N, CA and C atoms as an extended XYZ file, in Angstrom:
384
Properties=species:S:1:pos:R:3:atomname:S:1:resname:S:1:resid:I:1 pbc="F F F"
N         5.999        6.148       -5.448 N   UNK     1
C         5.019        6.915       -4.715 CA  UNK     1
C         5.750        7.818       -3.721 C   UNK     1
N         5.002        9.217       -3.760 N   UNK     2
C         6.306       10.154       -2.357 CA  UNK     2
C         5.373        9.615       -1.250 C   UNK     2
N         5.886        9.387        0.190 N   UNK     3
C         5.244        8.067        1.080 CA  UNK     3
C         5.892        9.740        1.970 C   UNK     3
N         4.773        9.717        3.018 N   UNK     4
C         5.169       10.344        4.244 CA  UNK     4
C         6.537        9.856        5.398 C   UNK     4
N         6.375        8.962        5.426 N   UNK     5
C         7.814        8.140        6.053 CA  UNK     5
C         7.458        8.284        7.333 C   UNK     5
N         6.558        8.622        7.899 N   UNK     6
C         6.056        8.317        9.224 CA  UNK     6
C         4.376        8.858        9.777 C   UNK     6
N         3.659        8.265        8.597 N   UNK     7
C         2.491        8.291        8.876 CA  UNK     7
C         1.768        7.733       10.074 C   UNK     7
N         1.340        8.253       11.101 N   UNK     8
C         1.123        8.102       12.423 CA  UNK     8
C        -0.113        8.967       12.608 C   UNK     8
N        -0.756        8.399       13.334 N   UNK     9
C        -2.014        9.495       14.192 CA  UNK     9
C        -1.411       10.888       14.574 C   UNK     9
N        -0.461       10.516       14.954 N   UNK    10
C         0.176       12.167       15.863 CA  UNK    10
C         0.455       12.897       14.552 C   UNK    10
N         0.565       12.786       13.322 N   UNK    11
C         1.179       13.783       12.374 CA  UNK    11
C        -0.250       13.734       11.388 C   UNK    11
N        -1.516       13.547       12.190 N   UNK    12
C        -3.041       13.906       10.931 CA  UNK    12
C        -3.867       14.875       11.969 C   UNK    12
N        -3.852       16.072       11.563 N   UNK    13
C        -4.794       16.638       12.249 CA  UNK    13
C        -6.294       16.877       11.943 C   UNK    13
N        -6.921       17.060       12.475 N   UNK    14
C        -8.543       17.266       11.593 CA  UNK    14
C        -9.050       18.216       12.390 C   UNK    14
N        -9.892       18.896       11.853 N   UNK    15
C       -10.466       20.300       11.998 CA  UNK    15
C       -11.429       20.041       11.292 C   UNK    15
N       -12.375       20.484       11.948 N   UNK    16
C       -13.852       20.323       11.786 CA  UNK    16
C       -14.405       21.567       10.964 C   UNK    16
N       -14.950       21.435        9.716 N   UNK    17
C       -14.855       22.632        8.957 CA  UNK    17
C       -16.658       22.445        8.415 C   UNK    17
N       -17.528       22.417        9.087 N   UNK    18
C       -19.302       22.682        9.134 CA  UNK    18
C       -19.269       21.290        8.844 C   UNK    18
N       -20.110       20.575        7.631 N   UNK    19
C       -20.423       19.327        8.197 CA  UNK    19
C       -19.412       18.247        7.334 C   UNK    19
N       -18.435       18.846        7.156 N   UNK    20
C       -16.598       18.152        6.514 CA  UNK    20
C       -15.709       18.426        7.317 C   UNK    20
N       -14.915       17.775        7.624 N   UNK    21
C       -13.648       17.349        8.152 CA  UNK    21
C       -12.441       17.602        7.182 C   UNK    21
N       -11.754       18.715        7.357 N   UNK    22
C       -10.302       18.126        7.040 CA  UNK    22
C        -9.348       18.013        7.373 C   UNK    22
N        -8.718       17.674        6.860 N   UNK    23
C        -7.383       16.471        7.458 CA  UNK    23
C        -6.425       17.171        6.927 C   UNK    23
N        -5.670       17.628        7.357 N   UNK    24
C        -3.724       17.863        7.547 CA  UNK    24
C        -2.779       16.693        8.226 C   UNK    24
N        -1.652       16.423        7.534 N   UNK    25
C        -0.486       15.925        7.563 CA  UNK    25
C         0.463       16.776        7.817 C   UNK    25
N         1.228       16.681        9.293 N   UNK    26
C         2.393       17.384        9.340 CA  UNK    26
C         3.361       15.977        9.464 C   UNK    26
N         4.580       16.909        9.740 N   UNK    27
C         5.757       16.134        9.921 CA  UNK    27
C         6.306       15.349        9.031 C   UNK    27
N         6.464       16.339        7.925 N   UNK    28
C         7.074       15.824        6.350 CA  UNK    28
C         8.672       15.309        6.868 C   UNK    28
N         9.327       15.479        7.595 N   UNK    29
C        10.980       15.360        7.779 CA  UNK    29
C        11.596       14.224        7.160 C   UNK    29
N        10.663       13.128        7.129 N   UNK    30
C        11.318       11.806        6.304 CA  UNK    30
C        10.913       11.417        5.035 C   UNK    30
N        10.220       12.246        4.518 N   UNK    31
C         9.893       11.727        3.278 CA  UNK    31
C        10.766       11.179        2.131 C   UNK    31
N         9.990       10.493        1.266 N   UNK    32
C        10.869        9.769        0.564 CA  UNK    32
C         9.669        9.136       -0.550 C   UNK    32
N        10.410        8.555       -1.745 N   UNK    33
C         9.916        7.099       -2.388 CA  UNK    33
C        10.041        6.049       -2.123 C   UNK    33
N         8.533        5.349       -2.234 N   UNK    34
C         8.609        3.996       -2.082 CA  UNK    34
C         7.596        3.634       -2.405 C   UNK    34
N         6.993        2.121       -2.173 N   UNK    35
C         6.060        1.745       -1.955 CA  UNK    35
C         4.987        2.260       -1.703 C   UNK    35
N         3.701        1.712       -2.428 N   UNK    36
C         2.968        2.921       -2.026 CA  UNK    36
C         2.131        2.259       -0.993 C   UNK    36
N         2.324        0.813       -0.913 N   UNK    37
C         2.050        0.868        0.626 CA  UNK    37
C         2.091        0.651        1.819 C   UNK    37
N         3.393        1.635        2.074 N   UNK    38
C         4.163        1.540        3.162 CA  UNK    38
C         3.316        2.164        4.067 C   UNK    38
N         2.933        3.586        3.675 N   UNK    39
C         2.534        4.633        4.583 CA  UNK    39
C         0.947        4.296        5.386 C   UNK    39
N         0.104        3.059        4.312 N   UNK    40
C        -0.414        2.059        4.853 CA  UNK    40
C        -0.115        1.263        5.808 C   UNK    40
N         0.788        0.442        6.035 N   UNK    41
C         1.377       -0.345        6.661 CA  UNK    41
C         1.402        0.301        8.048 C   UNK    41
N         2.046        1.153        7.667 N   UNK    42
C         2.702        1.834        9.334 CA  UNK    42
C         1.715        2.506        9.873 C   UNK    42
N         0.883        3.229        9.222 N   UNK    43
C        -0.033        3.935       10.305 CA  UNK    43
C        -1.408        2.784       10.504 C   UNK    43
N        -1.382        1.146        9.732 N   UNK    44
C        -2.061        0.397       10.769 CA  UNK    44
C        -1.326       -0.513       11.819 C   UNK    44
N        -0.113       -0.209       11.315 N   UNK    45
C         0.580       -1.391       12.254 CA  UNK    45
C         0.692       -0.351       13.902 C   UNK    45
N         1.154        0.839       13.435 N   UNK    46
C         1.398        1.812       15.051 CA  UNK    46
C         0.149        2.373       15.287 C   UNK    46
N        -0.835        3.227       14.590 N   UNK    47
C        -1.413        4.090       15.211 CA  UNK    47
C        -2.645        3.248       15.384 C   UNK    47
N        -3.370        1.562       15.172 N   UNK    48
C        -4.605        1.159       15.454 CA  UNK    48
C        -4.300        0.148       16.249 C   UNK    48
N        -5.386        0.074       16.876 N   UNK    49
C        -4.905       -1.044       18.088 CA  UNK    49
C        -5.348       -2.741       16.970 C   UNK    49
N        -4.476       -3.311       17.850 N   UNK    50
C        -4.388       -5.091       17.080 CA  UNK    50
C        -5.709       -5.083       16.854 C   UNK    50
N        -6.489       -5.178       17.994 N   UNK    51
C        -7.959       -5.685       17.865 CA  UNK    51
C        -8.947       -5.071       16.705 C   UNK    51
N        -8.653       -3.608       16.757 N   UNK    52
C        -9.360       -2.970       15.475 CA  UNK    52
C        -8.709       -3.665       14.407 C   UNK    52
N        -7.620       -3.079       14.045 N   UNK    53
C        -6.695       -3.226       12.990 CA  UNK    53
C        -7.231       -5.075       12.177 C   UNK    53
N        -7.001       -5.550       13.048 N   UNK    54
C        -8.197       -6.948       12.545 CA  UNK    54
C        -9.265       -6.726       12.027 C   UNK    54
N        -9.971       -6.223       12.706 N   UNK    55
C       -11.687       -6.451       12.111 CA  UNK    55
C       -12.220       -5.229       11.411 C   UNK    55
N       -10.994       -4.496       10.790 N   UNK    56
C       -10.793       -3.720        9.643 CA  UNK    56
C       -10.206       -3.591        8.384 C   UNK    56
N        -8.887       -3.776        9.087 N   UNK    57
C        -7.968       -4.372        8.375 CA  UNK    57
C        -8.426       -4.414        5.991 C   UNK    57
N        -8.766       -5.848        6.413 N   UNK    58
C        -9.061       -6.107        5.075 CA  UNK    58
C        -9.879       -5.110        4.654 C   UNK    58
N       -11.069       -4.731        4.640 N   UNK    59
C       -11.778       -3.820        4.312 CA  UNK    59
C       -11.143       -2.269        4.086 C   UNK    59
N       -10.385       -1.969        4.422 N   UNK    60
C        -9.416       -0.608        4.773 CA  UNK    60
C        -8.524       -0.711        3.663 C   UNK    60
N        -8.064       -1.801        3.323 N   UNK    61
C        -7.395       -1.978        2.316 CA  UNK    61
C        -7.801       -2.662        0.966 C   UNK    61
N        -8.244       -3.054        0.750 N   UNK    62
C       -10.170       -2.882       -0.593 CA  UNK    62
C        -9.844       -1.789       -0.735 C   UNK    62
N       -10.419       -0.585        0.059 N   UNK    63
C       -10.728        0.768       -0.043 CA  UNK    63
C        -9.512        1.095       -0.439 C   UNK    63
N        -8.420        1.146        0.065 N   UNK    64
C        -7.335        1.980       -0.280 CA  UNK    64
C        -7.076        1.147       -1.613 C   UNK    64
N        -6.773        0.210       -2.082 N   UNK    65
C        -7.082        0.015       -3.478 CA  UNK    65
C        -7.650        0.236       -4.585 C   UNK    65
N        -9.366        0.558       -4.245 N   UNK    66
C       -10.005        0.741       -4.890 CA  UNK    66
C        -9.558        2.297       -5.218 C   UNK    66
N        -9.067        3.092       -4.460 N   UNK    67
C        -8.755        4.424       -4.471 CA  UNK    67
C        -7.549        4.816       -5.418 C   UNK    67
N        -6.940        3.934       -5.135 N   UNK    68
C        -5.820        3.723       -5.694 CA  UNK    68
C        -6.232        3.434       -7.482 C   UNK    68
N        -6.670        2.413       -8.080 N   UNK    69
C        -7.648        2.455       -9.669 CA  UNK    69
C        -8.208        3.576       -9.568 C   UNK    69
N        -9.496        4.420       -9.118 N   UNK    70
C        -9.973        5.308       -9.363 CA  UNK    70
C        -9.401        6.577      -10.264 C   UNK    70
N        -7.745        6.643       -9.061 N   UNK    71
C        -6.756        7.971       -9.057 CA  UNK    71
C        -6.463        7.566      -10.540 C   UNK    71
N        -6.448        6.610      -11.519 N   UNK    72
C        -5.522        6.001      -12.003 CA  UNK    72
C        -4.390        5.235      -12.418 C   UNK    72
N        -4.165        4.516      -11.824 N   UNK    73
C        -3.175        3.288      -11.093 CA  UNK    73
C        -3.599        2.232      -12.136 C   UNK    73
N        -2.448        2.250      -12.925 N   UNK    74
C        -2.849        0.701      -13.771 CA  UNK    74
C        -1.587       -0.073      -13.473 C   UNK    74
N        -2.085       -1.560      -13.648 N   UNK    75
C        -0.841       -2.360      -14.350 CA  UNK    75
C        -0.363       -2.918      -12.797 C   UNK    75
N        -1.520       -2.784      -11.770 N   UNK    76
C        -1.490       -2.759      -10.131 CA  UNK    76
C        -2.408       -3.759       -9.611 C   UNK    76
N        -1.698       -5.055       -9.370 N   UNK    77
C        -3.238       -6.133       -8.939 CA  UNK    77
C        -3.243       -5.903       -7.626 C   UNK    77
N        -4.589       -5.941       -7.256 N   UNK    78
C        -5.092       -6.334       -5.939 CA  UNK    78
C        -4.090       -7.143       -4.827 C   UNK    78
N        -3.378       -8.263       -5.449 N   UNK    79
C        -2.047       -9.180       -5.247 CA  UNK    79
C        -0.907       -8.918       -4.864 C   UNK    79
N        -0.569       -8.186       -5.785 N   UNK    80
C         0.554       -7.216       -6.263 CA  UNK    80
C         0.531       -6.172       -5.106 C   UNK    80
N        -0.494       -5.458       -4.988 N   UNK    81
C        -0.348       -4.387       -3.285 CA  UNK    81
C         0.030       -5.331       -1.854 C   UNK    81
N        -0.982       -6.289       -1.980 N   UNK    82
C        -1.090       -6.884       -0.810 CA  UNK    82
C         0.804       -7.949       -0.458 C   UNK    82
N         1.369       -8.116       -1.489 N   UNK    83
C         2.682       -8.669       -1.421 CA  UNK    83
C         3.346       -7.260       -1.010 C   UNK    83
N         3.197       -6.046       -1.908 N   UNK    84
C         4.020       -4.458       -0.843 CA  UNK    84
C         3.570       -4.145       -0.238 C   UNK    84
N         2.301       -4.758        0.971 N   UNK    85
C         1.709       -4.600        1.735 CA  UNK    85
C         2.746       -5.429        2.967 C   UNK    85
N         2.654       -6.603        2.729 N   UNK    86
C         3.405       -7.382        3.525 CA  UNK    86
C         5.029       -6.961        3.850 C   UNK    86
N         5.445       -6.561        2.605 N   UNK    87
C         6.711       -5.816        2.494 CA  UNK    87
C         7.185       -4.735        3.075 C   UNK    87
N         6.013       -4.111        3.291 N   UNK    88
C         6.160       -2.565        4.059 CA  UNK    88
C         5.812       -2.676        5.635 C   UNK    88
N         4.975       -4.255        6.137 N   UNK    89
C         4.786       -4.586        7.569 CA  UNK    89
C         6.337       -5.053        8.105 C   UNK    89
N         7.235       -5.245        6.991 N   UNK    90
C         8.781       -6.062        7.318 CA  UNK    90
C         9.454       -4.436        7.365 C   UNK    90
N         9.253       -3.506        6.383 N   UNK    91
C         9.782       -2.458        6.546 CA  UNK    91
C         9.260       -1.377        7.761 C   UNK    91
N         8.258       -1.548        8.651 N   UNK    92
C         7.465       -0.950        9.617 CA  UNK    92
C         7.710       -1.830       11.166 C   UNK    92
N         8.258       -2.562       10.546 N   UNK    93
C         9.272       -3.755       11.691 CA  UNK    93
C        10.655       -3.068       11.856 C   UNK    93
N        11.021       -2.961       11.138 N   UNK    94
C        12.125       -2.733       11.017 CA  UNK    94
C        12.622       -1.226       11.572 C   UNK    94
N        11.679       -0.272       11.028 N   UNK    95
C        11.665        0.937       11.425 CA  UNK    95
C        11.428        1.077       12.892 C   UNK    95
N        10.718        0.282       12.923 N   UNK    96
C        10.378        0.427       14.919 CA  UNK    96
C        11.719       -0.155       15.711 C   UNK    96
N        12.447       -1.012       14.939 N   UNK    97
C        13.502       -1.032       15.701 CA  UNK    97
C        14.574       -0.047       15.410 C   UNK    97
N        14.768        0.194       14.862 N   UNK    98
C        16.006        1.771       14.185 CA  UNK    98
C        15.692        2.563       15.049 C   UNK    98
N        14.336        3.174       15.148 N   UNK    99
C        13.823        4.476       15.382 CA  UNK    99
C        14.106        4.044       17.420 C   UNK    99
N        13.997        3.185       17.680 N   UNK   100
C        13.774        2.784       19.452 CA  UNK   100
C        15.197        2.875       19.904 C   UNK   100
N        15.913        2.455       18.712 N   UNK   101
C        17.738        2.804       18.878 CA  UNK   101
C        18.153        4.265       19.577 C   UNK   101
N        17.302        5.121       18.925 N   UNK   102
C        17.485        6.865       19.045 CA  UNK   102
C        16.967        7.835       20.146 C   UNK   102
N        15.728        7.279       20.195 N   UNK   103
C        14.835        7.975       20.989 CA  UNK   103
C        14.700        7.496       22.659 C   UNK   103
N        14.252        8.340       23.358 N   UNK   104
C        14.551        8.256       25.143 CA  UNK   104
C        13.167        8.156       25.196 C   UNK   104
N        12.676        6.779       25.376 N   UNK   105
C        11.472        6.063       25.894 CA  UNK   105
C        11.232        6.096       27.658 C   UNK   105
N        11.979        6.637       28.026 N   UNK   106
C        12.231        6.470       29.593 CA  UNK   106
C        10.957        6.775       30.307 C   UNK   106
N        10.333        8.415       29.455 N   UNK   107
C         9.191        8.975       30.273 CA  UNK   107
C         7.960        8.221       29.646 C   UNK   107
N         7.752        7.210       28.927 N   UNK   108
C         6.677        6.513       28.577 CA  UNK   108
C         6.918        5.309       27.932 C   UNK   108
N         7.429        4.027       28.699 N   UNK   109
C         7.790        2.806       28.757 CA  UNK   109
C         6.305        2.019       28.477 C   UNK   109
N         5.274        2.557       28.678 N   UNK   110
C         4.221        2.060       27.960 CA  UNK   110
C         3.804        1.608       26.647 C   UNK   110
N         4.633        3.260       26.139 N   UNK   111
C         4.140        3.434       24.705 CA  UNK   111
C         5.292        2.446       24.426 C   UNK   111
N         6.169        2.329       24.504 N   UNK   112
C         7.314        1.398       23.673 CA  UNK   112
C         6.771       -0.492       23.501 C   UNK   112
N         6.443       -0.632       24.868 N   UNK   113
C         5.377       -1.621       24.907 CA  UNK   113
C         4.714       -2.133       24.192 C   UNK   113
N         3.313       -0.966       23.983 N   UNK   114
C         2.350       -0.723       23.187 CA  UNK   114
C         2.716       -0.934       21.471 C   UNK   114
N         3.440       -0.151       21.022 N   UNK   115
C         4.056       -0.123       19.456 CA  UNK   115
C         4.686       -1.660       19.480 C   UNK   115
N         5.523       -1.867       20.099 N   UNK   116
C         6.315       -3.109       20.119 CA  UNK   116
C         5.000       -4.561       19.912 C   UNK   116
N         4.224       -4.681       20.884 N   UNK   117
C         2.949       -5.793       20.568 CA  UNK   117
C         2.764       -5.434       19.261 C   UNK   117
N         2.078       -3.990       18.784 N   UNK   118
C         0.977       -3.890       17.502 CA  UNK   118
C         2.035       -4.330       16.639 C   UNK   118
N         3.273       -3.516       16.315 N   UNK   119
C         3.903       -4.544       15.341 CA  UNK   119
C         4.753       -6.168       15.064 C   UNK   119
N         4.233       -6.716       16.453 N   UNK   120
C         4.240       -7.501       16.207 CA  UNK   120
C         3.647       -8.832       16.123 C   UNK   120
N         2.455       -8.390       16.147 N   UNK   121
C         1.010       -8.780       16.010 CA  UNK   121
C         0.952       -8.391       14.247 C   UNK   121
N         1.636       -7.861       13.954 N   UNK   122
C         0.791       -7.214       12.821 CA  UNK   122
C         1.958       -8.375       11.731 C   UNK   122
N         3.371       -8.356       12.333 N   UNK   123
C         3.962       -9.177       11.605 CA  UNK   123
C         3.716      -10.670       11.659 C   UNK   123
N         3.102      -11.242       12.464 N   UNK   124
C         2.654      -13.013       12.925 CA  UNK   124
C         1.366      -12.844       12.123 C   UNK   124
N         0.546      -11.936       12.104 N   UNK   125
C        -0.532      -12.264       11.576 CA  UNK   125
C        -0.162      -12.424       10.214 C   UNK   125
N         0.546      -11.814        9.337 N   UNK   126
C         0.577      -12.018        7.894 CA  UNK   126
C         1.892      -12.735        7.468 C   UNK   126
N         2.415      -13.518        8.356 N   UNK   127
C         3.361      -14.013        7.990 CA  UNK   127
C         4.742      -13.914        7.771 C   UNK   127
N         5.013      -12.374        7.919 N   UNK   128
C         5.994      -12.147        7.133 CA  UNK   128
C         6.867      -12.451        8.019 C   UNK   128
């Protein structure tokens, strides 16, 4: 799957276009293959808060499955996502620590905070 590599709130814009919405993706710079659901993973593990991200969660991902058969996706269990689901919360772990290596958190020690709980809330909850 080509995976955005840092699917985040800050890189979906929406513009209100009469009574539809659409949605743009910027900030292609990391793209890549992988999993297809990584780009899942990461934009619930960073961009939703724990508390939503729970009492959505499952349902959000139904949907993105079901979307996923629709497009045409065979030979893909329900199972089978939810194990590269878990896989991509270890790879969205992981990334949050690489990426915190680089970047000057200094002017918003909040947000580092903030990301740091959701993913790791997001990794205790499923085990991985």
């Amino acid at each position: 799957t080509l995976l955005h590599g840092d699917f985040i709130g800050n890189n979906l814009l929406l513009r209100k276009n009469g009574p539809e919405t659409d949605l743009f993706v910027i900030d292609w710079q990391v793209c890549r293959r992988g999993r297809c659901m990584l780009d899942v993973a990461h934009f619930l593990a960073l961009s939703v808060s724990t508390d939503r991200r729970r009492k959505m969660e499952n349902e959000l991902l139904r949907y993105y499955y079901r979307r996923l058969k629709s497009y045409g996706v065979e030979n893909y269990s329900f199972d089978e996502a939810m194990d590269d689901y878990k896989l991509s919360i270890l790879d969205t772990f992981y990334f949050t620590i690489w990426i915190s290596l680089f970047l000057d958190f200094s002017s918003s020690p909040n947000l580092v905070n903030m990301v740091v709980e959701r993913v790791c809330q997001i990794v205790l909850d499923h085990h991985t």
